[in-house]
């Protein structure tokens, strides 16, 4: 069986707003049959109130589906971060994408506060201490053996590339083993970033892709911080034209960047199994 870093195609999913996970699990099964090798489960995306990713991620593990669970720090205090990490491992979830998380003030409850007990580097440090020493940042022994596989996120679009690289290196020094980029729409930007920093020679990189299913969806996500959508996407005449233009661009990015990176990460902007299959086949063809 392949380990996580031998797999090349991750599909992001939104956990349900429901106490019933049946439809969600069935979609994930179909997505795997369509070529997704790893299912990513997001953590309160866009500050919206949904089920914690721990429950659906555990259900996917029980269904023998490889999982990458998002783990956000700014909606948890220090005690909750540690407790949730231990619970996550206890339930068989080992692959984590550690991130600060979306601002809760833009979501379901605008009065919600962000919590800054731990920096992003502290969370990586805690995970690394659990893995290496079986203890927490306070030096308290945590019994049992931990084998987390922690990853982080980065943006190749910032003007000061040196600052981006510095943050990535600090994460690596604190135990980060792989990275997922912000969504990429131009292979040139990503190639320039990788050639300038050569970070792909020090760690594993997954490039995020977006396929839009509607003009309304495009307009919404184009306003999300860190997402820079080229004007050509807005020239598409209707939803169908936009979707297939997005697929074409995504496949072009896969073909151009595969020699530099470990794999690709398709965001939750699409649930179309035919689209997922096309992107999966394009990714698979590059790593045969």
GROMACS .gro file of N, CA and C in nm, residues 190-251:
model
  186
  190UNK      N    1   0.409   2.986  -1.048
  190UNK     CA    2   0.456   2.879  -0.962
  190UNK      C    3   0.596   2.834  -1.002
  191UNK      N    4   0.622   2.823  -1.130
  191UNK     CA    5   0.756   2.785  -1.176
  191UNK      C    6   0.859   2.886  -1.129
  192UNK      N    7   0.826   3.014  -1.143
  192UNK     CA    8   0.918   3.119  -1.100
  192UNK      C    9   0.948   3.109  -0.951
  193UNK      N   10   0.844   3.083  -0.872
  193UNK     CA   11   0.861   3.071  -0.728
  193UNK      C   12   0.950   2.951  -0.693
  194UNK      N   13   0.924   2.838  -0.756
  194UNK     CA   14   1.001   2.718  -0.726
  194UNK      C   15   1.146   2.732  -0.771
  195UNK      N   16   1.167   2.791  -0.886
  195UNK     CA   17   1.304   2.808  -0.936
  195UNK      C   18   1.382   2.908  -0.852
  196UNK      N   19   1.314   3.011  -0.804
  196UNK     CA   20   1.382   3.112  -0.723
  196UNK      C   21   1.416   3.060  -0.584
  197UNK      N   22   1.325   2.984  -0.523
  197UNK     CA   23   1.345   2.939  -0.385
  197UNK      C   24   1.406   2.800  -0.375
  198UNK      N   25   1.381   2.716  -0.476
  198UNK     CA   26   1.424   2.575  -0.476
  198UNK      C   27   1.371   2.500  -0.353
  199UNK      N   28   1.258   2.547  -0.299
  199UNK     CA   29   1.202   2.485  -0.180
  199UNK      C   30   1.157   2.342  -0.209
  200UNK      N   31   1.122   2.312  -0.333
  200UNK     CA   32   1.076   2.178  -0.368
  200UNK      C   33   1.187   2.074  -0.355
  201UNK      N   34   1.312   2.119  -0.341
  201UNK     CA   35   1.423   2.027  -0.320
  201UNK      C   36   1.441   1.994  -0.172
  202UNK      N   37   1.369   2.065  -0.085
  202UNK     CA   38   1.382   2.045   0.060
  202UNK      C   39   1.259   1.980   0.121
  203UNK      N   40   1.147   1.984   0.051
  203UNK     CA   41   1.023   1.932   0.107
  203UNK      C   42   0.930   1.889  -0.006
  204UNK      N   43   0.817   1.830   0.031
  204UNK     CA   44   0.718   1.787  -0.069
  204UNK      C   45   0.616   1.899  -0.090
  205UNK      N   46   0.581   1.922  -0.217
  205UNK     CA   47   0.487   2.030  -0.251
  205UNK      C   48   0.368   1.973  -0.327
  206UNK      N   49   0.247   2.013  -0.285
  206UNK     CA   50   0.124   1.984  -0.360
  206UNK      C   51   0.068   2.118  -0.407
  207UNK      N   52   0.035   2.126  -0.535
  207UNK     CA   53  -0.017   2.249  -0.593
  207UNK      C   54  -0.170   2.243  -0.595
  208UNK      N   55  -0.234   2.347  -0.538
  208UNK     CA   56  -0.380   2.352  -0.534
  208UNK      C   57  -0.437   2.404  -0.665
  209UNK      N   58  -0.544   2.339  -0.711
  209UNK     CA   59  -0.613   2.373  -0.834
  209UNK      C   60  -0.758   2.408  -0.802
  210UNK      N   61  -0.817   2.498  -0.882
  210UNK     CA   62  -0.958   2.532  -0.867
  210UNK      C   63  -1.030   2.509  -1.000
  211UNK      N   64  -1.142   2.438  -0.994
  211UNK     CA   65  -1.232   2.424  -1.108
  211UNK      C   66  -1.366   2.483  -1.067
  212UNK      N   67  -1.406   2.590  -1.135
  212UNK     CA   68  -1.531   2.658  -1.100
  212UNK      C   69  -1.649   2.597  -1.174
  213UNK      N   70  -1.759   2.576  -1.103
  213UNK     CA   71  -1.877   2.517  -1.163
  213UNK      C   72  -1.982   2.621  -1.202
  214UNK      N   73  -1.963   2.745  -1.159
  214UNK     CA   74  -2.058   2.851  -1.194
  214UNK      C   75  -1.992   2.986  -1.186
  215UNK      N   76  -2.048   3.082  -1.258
  215UNK     CA   77  -1.997   3.219  -1.255
  215UNK      C   78  -2.014   3.277  -1.115
  216UNK      N   79  -2.125   3.244  -1.049
  216UNK     CA   80  -2.149   3.292  -0.913
  216UNK      C   81  -2.039   3.243  -0.819
  217UNK      N   82  -2.002   3.119  -0.833
  217UNK     CA   83  -1.895   3.061  -0.752
  217UNK      C   84  -1.762   3.132  -0.779
  218UNK      N   85  -1.734   3.159  -0.906
  218UNK     CA   86  -1.612   3.231  -0.945
  218UNK      C   87  -1.607   3.368  -0.878
  219UNK      N   88  -1.716   3.441  -0.884
  219UNK     CA   89  -1.721   3.575  -0.827
  219UNK      C   90  -1.700   3.570  -0.676
  220UNK      N   91  -1.754   3.468  -0.612
  220UNK     CA   92  -1.738   3.455  -0.467
  220UNK      C   93  -1.593   3.426  -0.430
  221UNK      N   94  -1.534   3.327  -0.494
  221UNK     CA   95  -1.399   3.286  -0.456
  221UNK      C   96  -1.293   3.385  -0.502
  222UNK      N   97  -1.322   3.466  -0.602
  222UNK     CA   98  -1.225   3.565  -0.647
  222UNK      C   99  -1.203   3.673  -0.542
  223UNK      N  100  -1.293   3.683  -0.444
  223UNK     CA  101  -1.282   3.782  -0.337
  223UNK      C  102  -1.215   3.725  -0.211
  224UNK      N  103  -1.185   3.595  -0.212
  224UNK     CA  104  -1.123   3.532  -0.096
  224UNK      C  105  -0.976   3.572  -0.089
  225UNK      N  106  -0.928   3.618   0.028
  225UNK     CA  107  -0.787   3.655   0.040
  225UNK      C  108  -0.694   3.542  -0.001
  226UNK      N  109  -0.594   3.576  -0.082
  226UNK     CA  110  -0.497   3.476  -0.126
  226UNK      C  111  -0.532   3.407  -0.256
  227UNK      N  112  -0.652   3.431  -0.308
  227UNK     CA  113  -0.694   3.371  -0.435
  227UNK      C  114  -0.690   3.480  -0.543
  228UNK      N  115  -0.607   3.459  -0.644
  228UNK     CA  116  -0.588   3.559  -0.751
  228UNK      C  117  -0.628   3.496  -0.884
  229UNK      N  118  -0.751   3.524  -0.928
  229UNK     CA  119  -0.806   3.461  -1.048
  229UNK      C  120  -0.779   3.549  -1.170
  230UNK      N  121  -0.715   3.497  -1.276
  230UNK     CA  122  -0.689   3.575  -1.397
  230UNK      C  123  -0.818   3.621  -1.465
  231UNK      N  124  -0.810   3.731  -1.536
  231UNK     CA  125  -0.927   3.791  -1.599
  231UNK      C  126  -0.991   3.700  -1.703
  232UNK      N  127  -0.911   3.608  -1.762
  232UNK     CA  128  -0.965   3.520  -1.866
  232UNK      C  129  -1.083   3.436  -1.816
  233UNK      N  130  -1.083   3.404  -1.687
  233UNK     CA  131  -1.192   3.324  -1.631
  233UNK      C  132  -1.323   3.402  -1.638
  234UNK      N  133  -1.316   3.532  -1.624
  234UNK     CA  134  -1.437   3.615  -1.623
  234UNK      C  135  -1.492   3.640  -1.764
  235UNK      N  136  -1.418   3.600  -1.866
  235UNK     CA  137  -1.462   3.617  -2.004
  235UNK      C  138  -1.549   3.501  -2.053
  236UNK      N  139  -1.560   3.396  -1.972
  236UNK     CA  140  -1.640   3.281  -2.013
  236UNK      C  141  -1.788   3.315  -2.010
  237UNK      N  142  -1.863   3.265  -2.110
  237UNK     CA  143  -1.999   3.313  -2.135
  237UNK      C  144  -2.103   3.262  -2.037
  238UNK      N  145  -2.085   3.142  -1.988
  238UNK     CA  146  -2.185   3.085  -1.898
  238UNK      C  147  -2.118   2.980  -1.808
  239UNK      N  148  -2.198   2.918  -1.723
  239UNK     CA  149  -2.144   2.824  -1.626
  239UNK      C  150  -2.072   2.707  -1.693
  240UNK      N  151  -2.131   2.654  -1.799
  240UNK     CA  152  -2.071   2.537  -1.865
  240UNK      C  153  -1.938   2.572  -1.929
  241UNK      N  154  -1.932   2.687  -1.998
  241UNK     CA  155  -1.807   2.730  -2.058
  241UNK      C  156  -1.700   2.751  -1.950
  242UNK      N  157  -1.740   2.812  -1.839
  242UNK     CA  158  -1.646   2.838  -1.731
  242UNK      C  159  -1.592   2.708  -1.673
  243UNK      N  160  -1.680   2.611  -1.651
  243UNK     CA  161  -1.637   2.484  -1.592
  243UNK      C  162  -1.532   2.415  -1.679
  244UNK      N  163  -1.559   2.406  -1.808
  244UNK     CA  164  -1.466   2.333  -1.893
  244UNK      C  165  -1.340   2.414  -1.924
  245UNK      N  166  -1.350   2.545  -1.920
  245UNK     CA  167  -1.229   2.627  -1.930
  245UNK      C  168  -1.142   2.604  -1.807
  246UNK      N  169  -1.205   2.598  -1.690
  246UNK     CA  170  -1.132   2.573  -1.566
  246UNK      C  171  -1.062   2.437  -1.570
  247UNK      N  172  -1.131   2.337  -1.620
  247UNK     CA  173  -1.072   2.203  -1.630
  247UNK      C  174  -0.950   2.205  -1.722
  248UNK      N  175  -0.965   2.271  -1.836
  248UNK     CA  176  -0.855   2.280  -1.932
  248UNK      C  177  -0.733   2.348  -1.869
  249UNK      N  178  -0.757   2.458  -1.798
  249UNK     CA  179  -0.646   2.529  -1.734
  249UNK      C  180  -0.583   2.443  -1.624
  250UNK      N  181  -0.665   2.374  -1.547
  250UNK     CA  182  -0.612   2.289  -1.440
  250UNK      C  183  -0.523   2.179  -1.496
  251UNK      N  184  -0.567   2.116  -1.602
  251UNK     CA  185  -0.489   2.008  -1.663
  251UNK      C  186  -0.358   2.063  -1.720
   0.00000   0.00000   0.00000
